């Protein structure tokens, strides 16, 4: 496994746990008590606030802000300039520290460029949030959501292909060949 790489322009505060193989690029700020897993890639100009947890193989593109209260499981993709919020009713003159809301991103989920995830809403595993979407409610596993506010427009495979379910509730990913089952608004992979 490769060692951790931290670009000289990045600032990594004391108390962070950064696992092997992770790369942190130009002008990033990693704040105290973050946990970053193995083989993550943290792109240019990323801010990761105190207490954030990123699993293994998380890809964070340029200009992303990940605020306190966010956890991401393994294999999550965070697209360029997407952002999480952590306070529902921010005001400059009122201190809301200690009122941060939680957001959990499930394994393998992808969040597109310039998307906004409003705090307190979880993203299910392998969900796909389209570019520019504004997520204002929980997103189901394998759901494809687009728009502002984000609305579910379909289902997506673990390989990122739109799924077309037949009359019996089955669909096949064209790339992996994995078969998926849809039952009562719940998708699962049949291995």
PDB file of C-alpha atoms in Angstrom:
ATOM      1  CA  UNK A   1       0.000   0.000   0.000  1.00  0.00           C
ATOM      2  CA  UNK A   2       1.249   3.489  -0.812  1.00  0.00           C
ATOM      3  CA  UNK A   3       1.975   6.007   1.940  1.00  0.00           C
ATOM      4  CA  UNK A   4      -0.230   9.058   2.540  1.00  0.00           C
ATOM      5  CA  UNK A   5       0.534  11.968   0.186  1.00  0.00           C
ATOM      6  CA  UNK A   6      -0.154  15.523   1.376  1.00  0.00           C
ATOM      7  CA  UNK A   7       0.656  18.369  -1.006  1.00  0.00           C
ATOM      8  CA  UNK A   8       2.831  21.083   0.623  1.00  0.00           C
ATOM      9  CA  UNK A   9       0.076  23.717   0.198  1.00  0.00           C
ATOM     10  CA  UNK A  10      -2.504  21.617   2.098  1.00  0.00           C
ATOM     11  CA  UNK A  11      -3.166  22.206   5.805  1.00  0.00           C
ATOM     12  CA  UNK A  12      -3.876  19.128   7.909  1.00  0.00           C
ATOM     13  CA  UNK A  13      -4.692  19.928  11.539  1.00  0.00           C
ATOM     14  CA  UNK A  14      -3.579  17.788  14.454  1.00  0.00           C
ATOM     15  CA  UNK A  15      -5.838  14.956  15.535  1.00  0.00           C
ATOM     16  CA  UNK A  16      -6.769  13.742  12.032  1.00  0.00           C
ATOM     17  CA  UNK A  17      -6.592  10.072  11.110  1.00  0.00           C
ATOM     18  CA  UNK A  18      -5.558   9.613   7.489  1.00  0.00           C
ATOM     19  CA  UNK A  19      -5.077   6.058   6.228  1.00  0.00           C
ATOM     20  CA  UNK A  20      -2.482   4.772   3.790  1.00  0.00           C
ATOM     21  CA  UNK A  21      -2.798   5.347   0.082  1.00  0.00           C
ATOM     22  CA  UNK A  22      -4.781   8.571   0.524  1.00  0.00           C
ATOM     23  CA  UNK A  23      -3.793  11.665  -1.482  1.00  0.00           C
ATOM     24  CA  UNK A  24      -4.588  15.227  -0.407  1.00  0.00           C
ATOM     25  CA  UNK A  25      -3.976  17.829  -3.091  1.00  0.00           C
ATOM     26  CA  UNK A  26      -3.364  21.600  -3.397  1.00  0.00           C
ATOM     27  CA  UNK A  27      -4.896  24.155  -1.005  1.00  0.00           C
ATOM     28  CA  UNK A  28      -6.988  21.733   1.048  1.00  0.00           C
ATOM     29  CA  UNK A  29      -7.826  22.191   4.719  1.00  0.00           C
ATOM     30  CA  UNK A  30      -8.427  19.053   6.755  1.00  0.00           C
ATOM     31  CA  UNK A  31      -9.645  20.080  10.219  1.00  0.00           C
ATOM     32  CA  UNK A  32      -9.172  18.286  13.568  1.00  0.00           C
ATOM     33  CA  UNK A  33     -10.636  14.876  14.392  1.00  0.00           C
ATOM     34  CA  UNK A  34     -11.443  13.854  10.818  1.00  0.00           C
ATOM     35  CA  UNK A  35     -11.141  10.209   9.855  1.00  0.00           C
ATOM     36  CA  UNK A  36     -10.195   9.534   6.243  1.00  0.00           C
ATOM     37  CA  UNK A  37      -9.944   5.932   5.046  1.00  0.00           C
ATOM     38  CA  UNK A  38      -7.544   4.168   2.686  1.00  0.00           C
ATOM     39  CA  UNK A  39      -6.996   5.140  -0.948  1.00  0.00           C
ATOM     40  CA  UNK A  40      -9.074   8.310  -0.834  1.00  0.00           C
ATOM     41  CA  UNK A  41      -8.386  11.137  -3.256  1.00  0.00           C
ATOM     42  CA  UNK A  42      -9.039  14.638  -1.928  1.00  0.00           C
ATOM     43  CA  UNK A  43      -8.949  17.101  -4.858  1.00  0.00           C
ATOM     44  CA  UNK A  44      -7.775  20.695  -4.914  1.00  0.00           C
ATOM     45  CA  UNK A  45      -9.326  23.335  -2.614  1.00  0.00           C
ATOM     46  CA  UNK A  46     -11.385  20.927  -0.458  1.00  0.00           C
ATOM     47  CA  UNK A  47     -12.477  21.754   3.103  1.00  0.00           C
ATOM     48  CA  UNK A  48     -13.208  18.884   5.477  1.00  0.00           C
ATOM     49  CA  UNK A  49     -14.591  20.133   8.795  1.00  0.00           C
ATOM     50  CA  UNK A  50     -13.992  18.657  12.270  1.00  0.00           C
ATOM     51  CA  UNK A  51     -15.339  15.183  12.935  1.00  0.00           C
ATOM     52  CA  UNK A  52     -16.127  14.250   9.315  1.00  0.00           C
ATOM     53  CA  UNK A  53     -15.705  10.536   8.535  1.00  0.00           C
ATOM     54  CA  UNK A  54     -14.822   9.281   5.040  1.00  0.00           C
ATOM     55  CA  UNK A  55     -14.593   5.543   4.313  1.00  0.00           C
ATOM     56  CA  UNK A  56     -12.143   3.834   1.977  1.00  0.00           C
ATOM     57  CA  UNK A  57     -11.761   4.780  -1.695  1.00  0.00           C
ATOM     58  CA  UNK A  58     -13.787   8.000  -1.407  1.00  0.00           C
ATOM     59  CA  UNK A  59     -13.184  10.376  -4.326  1.00  0.00           C
ATOM     60  CA  UNK A  60     -13.622  14.061  -3.492  1.00  0.00           C
ATOM     61  CA  UNK A  61     -13.328  16.343  -6.522  1.00  0.00           C
ATOM     62  CA  UNK A  62     -12.119  19.977  -6.506  1.00  0.00           C
ATOM     63  CA  UNK A  63     -13.820  22.724  -4.459  1.00  0.00           C
ATOM     64  CA  UNK A  64     -15.971  20.453  -2.275  1.00  0.00           C
ATOM     65  CA  UNK A  65     -17.039  21.445   1.248  1.00  0.00           C
ATOM     66  CA  UNK A  66     -17.732  18.596   3.675  1.00  0.00           C
ATOM     67  CA  UNK A  67     -19.068  19.974   6.948  1.00  0.00           C
ATOM     68  CA  UNK A  68     -19.280  18.580  10.472  1.00  0.00           C
ATOM     69  CA  UNK A  69     -22.027  15.960  10.726  1.00  0.00           C
ATOM     70  CA  UNK A  70     -21.266  14.260   7.396  1.00  0.00           C
ATOM     71  CA  UNK A  71     -20.219  10.618   7.115  1.00  0.00           C
ATOM     72  CA  UNK A  72     -19.483   8.840   3.842  1.00  0.00           C
ATOM     73  CA  UNK A  73     -19.159   5.076   3.522  1.00  0.00           C
ATOM     74  CA  UNK A  74     -16.690   3.334   1.178  1.00  0.00           C
ATOM     75  CA  UNK A  75     -16.544   4.090  -2.566  1.00  0.00           C
ATOM     76  CA  UNK A  76     -18.486   7.383  -2.438  1.00  0.00           C
ATOM     77  CA  UNK A  77     -17.941   9.915  -5.252  1.00  0.00           C
ATOM     78  CA  UNK A  78     -18.349  13.629  -4.484  1.00  0.00           C
ATOM     79  CA  UNK A  79     -18.382  15.669  -7.707  1.00  0.00           C
ATOM     80  CA  UNK A  80     -16.733  19.048  -8.324  1.00  0.00           C
ATOM     81  CA  UNK A  81     -18.037  21.965  -6.251  1.00  0.00           C
ATOM     82  CA  UNK A  82     -20.826  19.968  -4.577  1.00  0.00           C
ATOM     83  CA  UNK A  83     -21.592  20.983  -1.007  1.00  0.00           C
ATOM     84  CA  UNK A  84     -23.154  19.671   2.160  1.00  0.00           C
ATOM     85  CA  UNK A  85     -24.894  21.958   4.636  1.00  0.00           C
ATOM     86  CA  UNK A  86     -25.024  21.288   8.365  1.00  0.00           C
ATOM     87  CA  UNK A  87     -27.473  23.865   9.774  1.00  0.00           C
ATOM     88  CA  UNK A  88     -31.095  24.208   8.623  1.00  0.00           C
ATOM     89  CA  UNK A  89     -31.556  27.843   9.615  1.00  0.00           C
ATOM     90  CA  UNK A  90     -28.160  29.609   9.541  1.00  0.00           C
ATOM     91  CA  UNK A  91     -27.880  33.206  10.702  1.00  0.00           C
ATOM     92  CA  UNK A  92     -24.638  35.137  10.888  1.00  0.00           C
ATOM     93  CA  UNK A  93     -25.503  36.736  14.239  1.00  0.00           C
ATOM     94  CA  UNK A  94     -26.692  33.517  15.917  1.00  0.00           C
ATOM     95  CA  UNK A  95     -24.249  30.797  16.910  1.00  0.00           C
ATOM     96  CA  UNK A  96     -25.631  27.400  15.878  1.00  0.00           C
ATOM     97  CA  UNK A  97     -22.606  25.318  16.892  1.00  0.00           C
ATOM     98  CA  UNK A  98     -23.813  22.226  18.657  1.00  0.00           C
ATOM     99  CA  UNK A  99     -26.934  22.162  16.467  1.00  0.00           C
ATOM    100  CA  UNK A 100     -25.277  20.566  13.447  1.00  0.00           C
ATOM    101  CA  UNK A 101     -27.507  18.052  11.698  1.00  0.00           C
ATOM    102  CA  UNK A 102     -26.224  14.713  10.433  1.00  0.00           C
ATOM    103  CA  UNK A 103     -26.014  13.521   6.834  1.00  0.00           C
ATOM    104  CA  UNK A 104     -24.992   9.972   5.936  1.00  0.00           C
ATOM    105  CA  UNK A 105     -23.938   8.938   2.426  1.00  0.00           C
ATOM    106  CA  UNK A 106     -24.195   5.197   1.766  1.00  0.00           C
ATOM    107  CA  UNK A 107     -21.632   2.959   0.115  1.00  0.00           C
ATOM    108  CA  UNK A 108     -21.024   3.553  -3.584  1.00  0.00           C
ATOM    109  CA  UNK A 109     -23.257   6.639  -3.876  1.00  0.00           C
ATOM    110  CA  UNK A 110     -22.334   9.374  -6.379  1.00  0.00           C
ATOM    111  CA  UNK A 111     -23.149  13.053  -5.985  1.00  0.00           C
ATOM    112  CA  UNK A 112     -22.785  15.147  -9.153  1.00  0.00           C
ATOM    113  CA  UNK A 113     -21.071  18.477  -9.743  1.00  0.00           C
ATOM    114  CA  UNK A 114     -22.593  21.523  -8.029  1.00  0.00           C
ATOM    115  CA  UNK A 115     -25.195  19.464  -6.165  1.00  0.00           C
ATOM    116  CA  UNK A 116     -26.296  20.609  -2.706  1.00  0.00           C
ATOM    117  CA  UNK A 117     -27.212  18.162   0.041  1.00  0.00           C
ATOM    118  CA  UNK A 118     -29.357  19.899   2.656  1.00  0.00           C
ATOM    119  CA  UNK A 119     -28.434  18.584   6.094  1.00  0.00           C
ATOM    120  CA  UNK A 120     -30.453  15.954   7.912  1.00  0.00           C
ATOM    121  CA  UNK A 121     -31.129  13.930   4.759  1.00  0.00           C
ATOM    122  CA  UNK A 122     -29.405  10.632   4.067  1.00  0.00           C
ATOM    123  CA  UNK A 123     -28.272   9.305   0.694  1.00  0.00           C
ATOM    124  CA  UNK A 124     -28.809   5.551   0.240  1.00  0.00           C
ATOM    125  CA  UNK A 125     -26.175   3.149  -1.038  1.00  0.00           C
ATOM    126  CA  UNK A 126     -25.419   3.371  -4.772  1.00  0.00           C
ATOM    127  CA  UNK A 127     -27.808   6.311  -5.195  1.00  0.00           C
ATOM    128  CA  UNK A 128     -26.948   8.779  -7.950  1.00  0.00           C
ATOM    129  CA  UNK A 129     -27.520  12.509  -7.411  1.00  0.00           C
ATOM    130  CA  UNK A 130     -27.444  14.389 -10.737  1.00  0.00           C
ATOM    131  CA  UNK A 131     -25.344  17.507 -11.332  1.00  0.00           C
ATOM    132  CA  UNK A 132     -26.882  20.631  -9.812  1.00  0.00           C
ATOM    133  CA  UNK A 133     -29.538  18.754  -7.844  1.00  0.00           C
ATOM    134  CA  UNK A 134     -30.699  20.116  -4.499  1.00  0.00           C
ATOM    135  CA  UNK A 135     -31.488  17.256  -2.130  1.00  0.00           C
ATOM    136  CA  UNK A 136     -34.154  18.220   0.434  1.00  0.00           C
ATOM    137  CA  UNK A 137     -35.242  14.754   1.594  1.00  0.00           C
ATOM    138  CA  UNK A 138     -33.813  11.258   2.057  1.00  0.00           C
ATOM    139  CA  UNK A 139     -32.734   9.425  -1.104  1.00  0.00           C
ATOM    140  CA  UNK A 140     -33.428   5.691  -1.411  1.00  0.00           C
ATOM    141  CA  UNK A 141     -30.678   3.161  -2.202  1.00  0.00           C
ATOM    142  CA  UNK A 142     -30.128   2.828  -5.985  1.00  0.00           C
ATOM    143  CA  UNK A 143     -32.315   5.893  -6.673  1.00  0.00           C
ATOM    144  CA  UNK A 144     -31.529   8.329  -9.490  1.00  0.00           C
ATOM    145  CA  UNK A 145     -32.534  11.875  -8.497  1.00  0.00           C
ATOM    146  CA  UNK A 146     -32.374  15.087 -10.529  1.00  0.00           C
ATOM    147  CA  UNK A 147     -33.427  18.718 -10.275  1.00  0.00           C
ATOM    148  CA  UNK A 148     -34.228  21.423  -7.747  1.00  0.00           C
ATOM    149  CA  UNK A 149     -35.703  20.209  -5.536  1.00  0.00           C
ATOM    150  CA  UNK A 150     -34.326  16.773  -6.367  1.00  0.00           C
ATOM    151  CA  UNK A 151     -36.923  14.230  -7.461  1.00  0.00           C
ATOM    152  CA  UNK A 152     -36.472  10.553  -8.129  1.00  0.00           C
ATOM    153  CA  UNK A 153     -36.656   9.824 -11.866  1.00  0.00           C
ATOM    154  CA  UNK A 154     -35.551   6.186 -11.877  1.00  0.00           C
ATOM    155  CA  UNK A 155     -33.191   3.562 -10.542  1.00  0.00           C
ATOM    156  CA  UNK A 156     -29.495   3.003 -11.186  1.00  0.00           C
ATOM    157  CA  UNK A 157     -27.115   0.048 -10.976  1.00  0.00           C
ATOM    158  CA  UNK A 158     -23.935  -0.205  -8.923  1.00  0.00           C
ATOM    159  CA  UNK A 159     -22.036   0.440 -12.185  1.00  0.00           C
ATOM    160  CA  UNK A 160     -23.997   3.655 -12.809  1.00  0.00           C
ATOM    161  CA  UNK A 161     -26.415   2.494 -15.518  1.00  0.00           C
ATOM    162  CA  UNK A 162     -30.110   3.322 -15.536  1.00  0.00           C
ATOM    163  CA  UNK A 163     -32.224   0.258 -14.774  1.00  0.00           C
ATOM    164  CA  UNK A 164     -35.365  -0.629 -16.735  1.00  0.00           C
ATOM    165  CA  UNK A 165     -37.481  -3.076 -14.760  1.00  0.00           C
ATOM    166  CA  UNK A 166     -39.710  -5.590 -16.550  1.00  0.00           C
ATOM    167  CA  UNK A 167     -43.291  -6.493 -15.551  1.00  0.00           C
ATOM    168  CA  UNK A 168     -41.924  -8.976 -13.001  1.00  0.00           C
ATOM    169  CA  UNK A 169     -39.748  -6.353 -11.278  1.00  0.00           C
ATOM    170  CA  UNK A 170     -36.349  -7.430 -12.635  1.00  0.00           C
ATOM    171  CA  UNK A 171     -33.649  -5.467 -14.464  1.00  0.00           C
ATOM    172  CA  UNK A 172     -30.112  -6.283 -15.605  1.00  0.00           C
ATOM    173  CA  UNK A 173     -27.123  -3.931 -15.562  1.00  0.00           C
ATOM    174  CA  UNK A 174     -25.759  -3.836 -19.140  1.00  0.00           C
ATOM    175  CA  UNK A 175     -22.151  -3.594 -17.946  1.00  0.00           C
ATOM    176  CA  UNK A 176     -21.888  -5.991 -15.005  1.00  0.00           C
ATOM    177  CA  UNK A 177     -24.738  -8.369 -15.840  1.00  0.00           C
ATOM    178  CA  UNK A 178     -25.992  -8.100 -12.260  1.00  0.00           C
ATOM    179  CA  UNK A 179     -29.728  -8.654 -11.924  1.00  0.00           C
ATOM    180  CA  UNK A 180     -31.730  -6.290  -9.718  1.00  0.00           C
ATOM    181  CA  UNK A 181     -35.124  -6.764  -8.113  1.00  0.00           C
ATOM    182  CA  UNK A 182     -37.665  -3.982  -7.480  1.00  0.00           C
ATOM    183  CA  UNK A 183     -40.246  -4.673  -4.789  1.00  0.00           C
ATOM    184  CA  UNK A 184     -42.371  -1.996  -3.061  1.00  0.00           C
ATOM    185  CA  UNK A 185     -40.000   0.915  -3.842  1.00  0.00           C
ATOM    186  CA  UNK A 186     -36.959  -1.082  -2.751  1.00  0.00           C
ATOM    187  CA  UNK A 187     -34.198  -2.224  -5.117  1.00  0.00           C
ATOM    188  CA  UNK A 188     -31.738  -4.981  -4.297  1.00  0.00           C
ATOM    189  CA  UNK A 189     -28.991  -6.685  -6.256  1.00  0.00           C
ATOM    190  CA  UNK A 190     -29.397 -10.422  -6.788  1.00  0.00           C
ATOM    191  CA  UNK A 191     -25.919 -11.890  -6.576  1.00  0.00           C
TER     192      UNK A 191
END
